[in-house]
Coordinates of C-alpha atoms in Angstrom, one line a residue:
X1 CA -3.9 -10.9 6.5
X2 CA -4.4 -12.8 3.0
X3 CA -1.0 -12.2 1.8
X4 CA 2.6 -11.6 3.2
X5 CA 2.6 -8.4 0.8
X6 CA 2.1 -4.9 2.4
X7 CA -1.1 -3.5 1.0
X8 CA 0.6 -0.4 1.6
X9 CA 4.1 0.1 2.0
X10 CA 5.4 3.6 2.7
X11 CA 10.1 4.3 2.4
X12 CA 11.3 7.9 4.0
X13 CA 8.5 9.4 3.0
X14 CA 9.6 13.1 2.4
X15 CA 7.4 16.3 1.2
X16 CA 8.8 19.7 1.2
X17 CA 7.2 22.9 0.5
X18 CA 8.3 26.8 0.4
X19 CA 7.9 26.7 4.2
X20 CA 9.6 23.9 5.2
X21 CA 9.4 20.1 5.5
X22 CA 5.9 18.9 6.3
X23 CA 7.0 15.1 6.6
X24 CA 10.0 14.0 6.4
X25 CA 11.7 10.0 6.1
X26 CA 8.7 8.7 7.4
X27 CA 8.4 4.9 6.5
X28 CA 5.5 2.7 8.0
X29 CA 3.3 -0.5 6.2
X30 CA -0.1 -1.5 6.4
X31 CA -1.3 -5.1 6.3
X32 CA -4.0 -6.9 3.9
X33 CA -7.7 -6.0 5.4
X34 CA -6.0 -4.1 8.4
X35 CA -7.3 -0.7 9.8
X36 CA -4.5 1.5 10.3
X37 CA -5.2 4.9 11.6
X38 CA -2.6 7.8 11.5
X39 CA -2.3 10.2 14.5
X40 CA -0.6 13.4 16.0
X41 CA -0.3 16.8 16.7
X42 CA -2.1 19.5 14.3
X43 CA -0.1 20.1 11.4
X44 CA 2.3 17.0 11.4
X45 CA 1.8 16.4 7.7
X46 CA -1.1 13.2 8.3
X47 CA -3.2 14.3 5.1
X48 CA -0.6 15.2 3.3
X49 CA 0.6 11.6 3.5
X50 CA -2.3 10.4 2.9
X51 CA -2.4 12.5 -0.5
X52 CA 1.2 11.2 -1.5
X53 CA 0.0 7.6 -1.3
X54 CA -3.0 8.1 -2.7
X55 CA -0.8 9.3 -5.8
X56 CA -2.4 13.0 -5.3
X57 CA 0.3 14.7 -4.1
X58 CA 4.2 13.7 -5.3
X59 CA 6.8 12.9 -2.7
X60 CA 9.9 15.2 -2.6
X61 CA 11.8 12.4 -1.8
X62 CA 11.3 8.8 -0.8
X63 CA 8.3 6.6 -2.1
X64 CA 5.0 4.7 -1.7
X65 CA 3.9 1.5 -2.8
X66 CA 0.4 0.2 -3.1
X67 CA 0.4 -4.2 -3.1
X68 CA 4.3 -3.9 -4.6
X69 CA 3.4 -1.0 -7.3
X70 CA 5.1 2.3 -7.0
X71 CA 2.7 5.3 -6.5
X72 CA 3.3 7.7 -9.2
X73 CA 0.1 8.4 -10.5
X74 CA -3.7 8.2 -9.1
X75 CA -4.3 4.4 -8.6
X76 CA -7.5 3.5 -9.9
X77 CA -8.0 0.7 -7.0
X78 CA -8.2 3.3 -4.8
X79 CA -11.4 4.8 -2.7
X80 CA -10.9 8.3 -1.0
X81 CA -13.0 9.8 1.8
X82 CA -12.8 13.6 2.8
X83 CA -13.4 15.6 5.4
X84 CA -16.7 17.0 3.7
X85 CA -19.0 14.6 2.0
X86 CA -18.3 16.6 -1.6
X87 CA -21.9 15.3 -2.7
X88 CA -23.6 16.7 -6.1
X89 CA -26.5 18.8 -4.8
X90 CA -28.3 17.7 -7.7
X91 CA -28.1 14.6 -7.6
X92 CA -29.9 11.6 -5.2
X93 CA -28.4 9.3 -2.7
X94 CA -28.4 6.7 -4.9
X95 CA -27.4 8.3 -8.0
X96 CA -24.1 10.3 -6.0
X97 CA -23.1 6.4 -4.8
X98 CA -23.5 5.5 -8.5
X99 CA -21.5 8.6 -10.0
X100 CA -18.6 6.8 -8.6
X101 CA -19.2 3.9 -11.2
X102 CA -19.7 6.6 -14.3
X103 CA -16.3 8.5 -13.2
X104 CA -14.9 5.2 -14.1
X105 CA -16.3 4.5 -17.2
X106 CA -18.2 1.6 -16.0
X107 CA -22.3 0.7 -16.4
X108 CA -24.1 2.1 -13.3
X109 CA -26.9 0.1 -13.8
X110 CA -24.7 -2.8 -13.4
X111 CA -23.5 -1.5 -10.0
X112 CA -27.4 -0.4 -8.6
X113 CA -28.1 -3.6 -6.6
X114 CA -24.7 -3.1 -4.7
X115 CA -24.9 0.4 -4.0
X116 CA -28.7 -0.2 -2.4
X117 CA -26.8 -3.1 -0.5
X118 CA -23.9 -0.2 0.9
X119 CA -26.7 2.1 1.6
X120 CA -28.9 -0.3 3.8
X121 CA -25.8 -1.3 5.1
X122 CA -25.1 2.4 5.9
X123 CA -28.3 2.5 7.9
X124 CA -29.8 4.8 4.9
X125 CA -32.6 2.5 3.5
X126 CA -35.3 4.8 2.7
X127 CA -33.1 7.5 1.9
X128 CA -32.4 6.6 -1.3
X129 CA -34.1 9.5 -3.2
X130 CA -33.4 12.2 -0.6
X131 CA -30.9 15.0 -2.0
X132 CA -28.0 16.1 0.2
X133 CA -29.9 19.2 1.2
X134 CA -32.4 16.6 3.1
X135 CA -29.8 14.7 4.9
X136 CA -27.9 15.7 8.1
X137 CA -24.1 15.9 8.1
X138 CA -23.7 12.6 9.2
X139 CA -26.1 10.7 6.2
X140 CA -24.3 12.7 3.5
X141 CA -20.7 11.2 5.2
X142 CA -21.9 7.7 5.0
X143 CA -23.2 8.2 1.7
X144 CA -20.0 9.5 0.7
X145 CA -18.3 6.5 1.9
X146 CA -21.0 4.6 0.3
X147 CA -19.9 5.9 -2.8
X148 CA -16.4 5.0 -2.5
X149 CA -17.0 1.5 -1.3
X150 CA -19.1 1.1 -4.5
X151 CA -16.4 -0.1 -6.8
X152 CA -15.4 -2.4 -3.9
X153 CA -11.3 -0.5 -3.6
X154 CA -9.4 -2.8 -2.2
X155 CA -7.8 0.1 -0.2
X156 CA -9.8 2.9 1.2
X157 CA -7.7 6.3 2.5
X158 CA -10.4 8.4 4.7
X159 CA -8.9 11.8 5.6
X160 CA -10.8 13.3 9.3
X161 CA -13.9 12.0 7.4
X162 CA -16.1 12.8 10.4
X163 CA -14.0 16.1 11.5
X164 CA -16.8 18.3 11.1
X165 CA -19.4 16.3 12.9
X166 CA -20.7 17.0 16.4
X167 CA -18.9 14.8 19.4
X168 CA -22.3 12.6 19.4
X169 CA -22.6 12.5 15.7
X170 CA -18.9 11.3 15.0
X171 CA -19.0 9.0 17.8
X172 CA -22.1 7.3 16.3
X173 CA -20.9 7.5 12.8
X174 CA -17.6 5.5 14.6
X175 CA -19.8 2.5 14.7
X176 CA -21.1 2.9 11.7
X177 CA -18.2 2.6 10.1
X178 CA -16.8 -0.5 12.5
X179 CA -20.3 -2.2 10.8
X180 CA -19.1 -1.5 6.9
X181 CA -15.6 -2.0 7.6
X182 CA -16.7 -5.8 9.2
X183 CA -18.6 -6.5 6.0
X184 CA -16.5 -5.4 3.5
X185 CA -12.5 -5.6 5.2
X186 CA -11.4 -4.0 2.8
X187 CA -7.4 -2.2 4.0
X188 CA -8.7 0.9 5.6
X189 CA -6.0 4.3 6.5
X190 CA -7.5 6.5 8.4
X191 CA -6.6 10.4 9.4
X192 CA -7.6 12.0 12.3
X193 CA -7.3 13.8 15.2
X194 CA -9.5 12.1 17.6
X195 CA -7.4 9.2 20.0
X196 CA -10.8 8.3 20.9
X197 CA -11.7 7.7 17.5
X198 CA -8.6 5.6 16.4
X199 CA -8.5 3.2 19.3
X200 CA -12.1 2.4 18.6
X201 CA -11.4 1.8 15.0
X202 CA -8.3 0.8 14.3
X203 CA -6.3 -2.6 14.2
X204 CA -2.9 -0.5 14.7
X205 CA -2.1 3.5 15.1
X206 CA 0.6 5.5 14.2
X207 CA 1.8 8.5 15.9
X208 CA 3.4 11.0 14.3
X209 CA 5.7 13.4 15.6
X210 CA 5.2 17.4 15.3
X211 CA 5.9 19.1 11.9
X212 CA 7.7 17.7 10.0
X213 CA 6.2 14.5 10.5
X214 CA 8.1 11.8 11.1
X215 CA 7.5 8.1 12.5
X216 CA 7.0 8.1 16.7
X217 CA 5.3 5.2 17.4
X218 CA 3.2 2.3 16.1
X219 CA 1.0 1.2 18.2
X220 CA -0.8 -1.9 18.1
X221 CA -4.8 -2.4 19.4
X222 CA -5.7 -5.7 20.7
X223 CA -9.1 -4.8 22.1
X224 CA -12.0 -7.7 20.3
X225 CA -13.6 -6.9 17.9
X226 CA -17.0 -5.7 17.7
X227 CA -16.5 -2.8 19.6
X228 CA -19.2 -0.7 21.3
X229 CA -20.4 1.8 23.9
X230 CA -18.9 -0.2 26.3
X231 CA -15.2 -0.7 24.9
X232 CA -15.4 3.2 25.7
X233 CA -14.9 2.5 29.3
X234 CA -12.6 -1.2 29.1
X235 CA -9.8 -0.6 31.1
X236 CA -7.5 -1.4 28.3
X237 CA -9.2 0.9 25.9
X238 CA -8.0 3.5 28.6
X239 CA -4.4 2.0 28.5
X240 CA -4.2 2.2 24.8
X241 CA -5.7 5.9 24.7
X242 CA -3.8 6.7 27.6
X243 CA -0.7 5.7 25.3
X244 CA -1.2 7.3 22.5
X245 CA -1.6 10.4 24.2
X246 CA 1.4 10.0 25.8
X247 CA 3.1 9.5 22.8
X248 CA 1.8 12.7 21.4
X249 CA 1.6 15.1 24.4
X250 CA 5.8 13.7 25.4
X251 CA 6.7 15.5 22.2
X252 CA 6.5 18.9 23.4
X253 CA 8.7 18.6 26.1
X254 CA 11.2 16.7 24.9

């Protein structure tokens, strides 16, 4: 941590729709370079937290702060990965990693050398002129978070970015992402559903409880750091998994 401020700093956190409450007083914080990862049952409100500190979506009550700042508005030192890759078909590897730098008014030729830095880094070197139609589901993710590493954010939000990969695929793409993340440590909150997934990644996890979500447990991840094939099988990997999914599965018969 490089500073006692919260990179992300979340108060009773509240967002109500026609249906009901999807989260509700939910308060949490996120340290400087830290991967957090938010977990919990289908439906407990995860991205649409995500999308109220992101600025996206507004709170019905309670609010979100980003290094100190309120979050009322889309924050410009911000980078966003989705679920799908949301590529321009037209468009190269390279040139959708640079788009990021011309949707912020900046010179993209200024920015080439780093985005061919990201996309070696990404394990896509010789991909650079492929279009999305020539890269499998996996390569267009990590270009995606190519392009939202680009501007160097100094807070990345990744909502069930590999949700619609195949078990092999998303594991692998876990790695990757453990190899970027090392480079860059940049503060990294991460959605999804996968307790697999988020004890492999993450420096801390937070469960949520069932809609609407609130705060269950945070749970801290002391395996070393890097982390491969064979953390799968540590015995305190296990632990940690086994304790999320405690944490999660206790809910519905409490």
């Amino acid at each position: 941590m490089t500073t006692n401020m919260a990179a992300v700093k979340v108060e009773g956190l509240t967002k109500s729709f026609e249906t009901g409450a999807a989260v509700e007083d939910l308060s949490f914080e996120v340290r400087e370079n830290e991967f957090v990862t938010l977990v919990g049952p289908s439906g407990c409100g995860k991205s649409t937290t995500l999308r109220m500190i992101s600025g996206l979506v507004p709170p019905t009550q309670g609010k979100a702060y980003i290094r100190g700042k309120e979050v009322d508005r889309p924050i410009g030192d911000v980078g966003m990965v989705f679920q799908s890759p949301v590529l321009l078909p037209w468009r190269s590897t390279i040139s959708n990693v640079l788009f990021m730098a011309e949707m912020r008014g900046e010179n993209p030729g200024e920015y080439r050398q780093r985005a061919l830095d990201l996309i070696k880094l990404a394990s896509l070197e010789g991909f650079e002129k492929r279009y999305p139609h020539e890269l499998s589901g996996g390569m267009q993710q990590r270009v995606a978070i190519c392009r939202a590493l680009l501007l160097n954010p100094s807070l990345l939000l990744m909502d069930e970015p590999f949700g619609a990969l195949d078990i092999m695929t998303r594991e692998k793409m876990g790695f990757e992402l453990q190899k970027i993340w090392s480079a860059s440590r940049n503060t990294v909150l991460f959605v999804t559903h996968s307790i697999t997934e988020a004890v492999l990644l993450s420096d801390t996890i937070i469960v949520m409880t069932a809609r609407p979500g609130k705060l269950k447990a945070v749970i801290p991840v002391d395996l070393p750091r890097p982390r491969d094939t064979k953390t799968l099988s540590d015995a305190r990997f296990v632990q940690l998994a086994a304790a999320v999914r405690d944490n999660i599965e206790a809910q519905w018969v409490e």
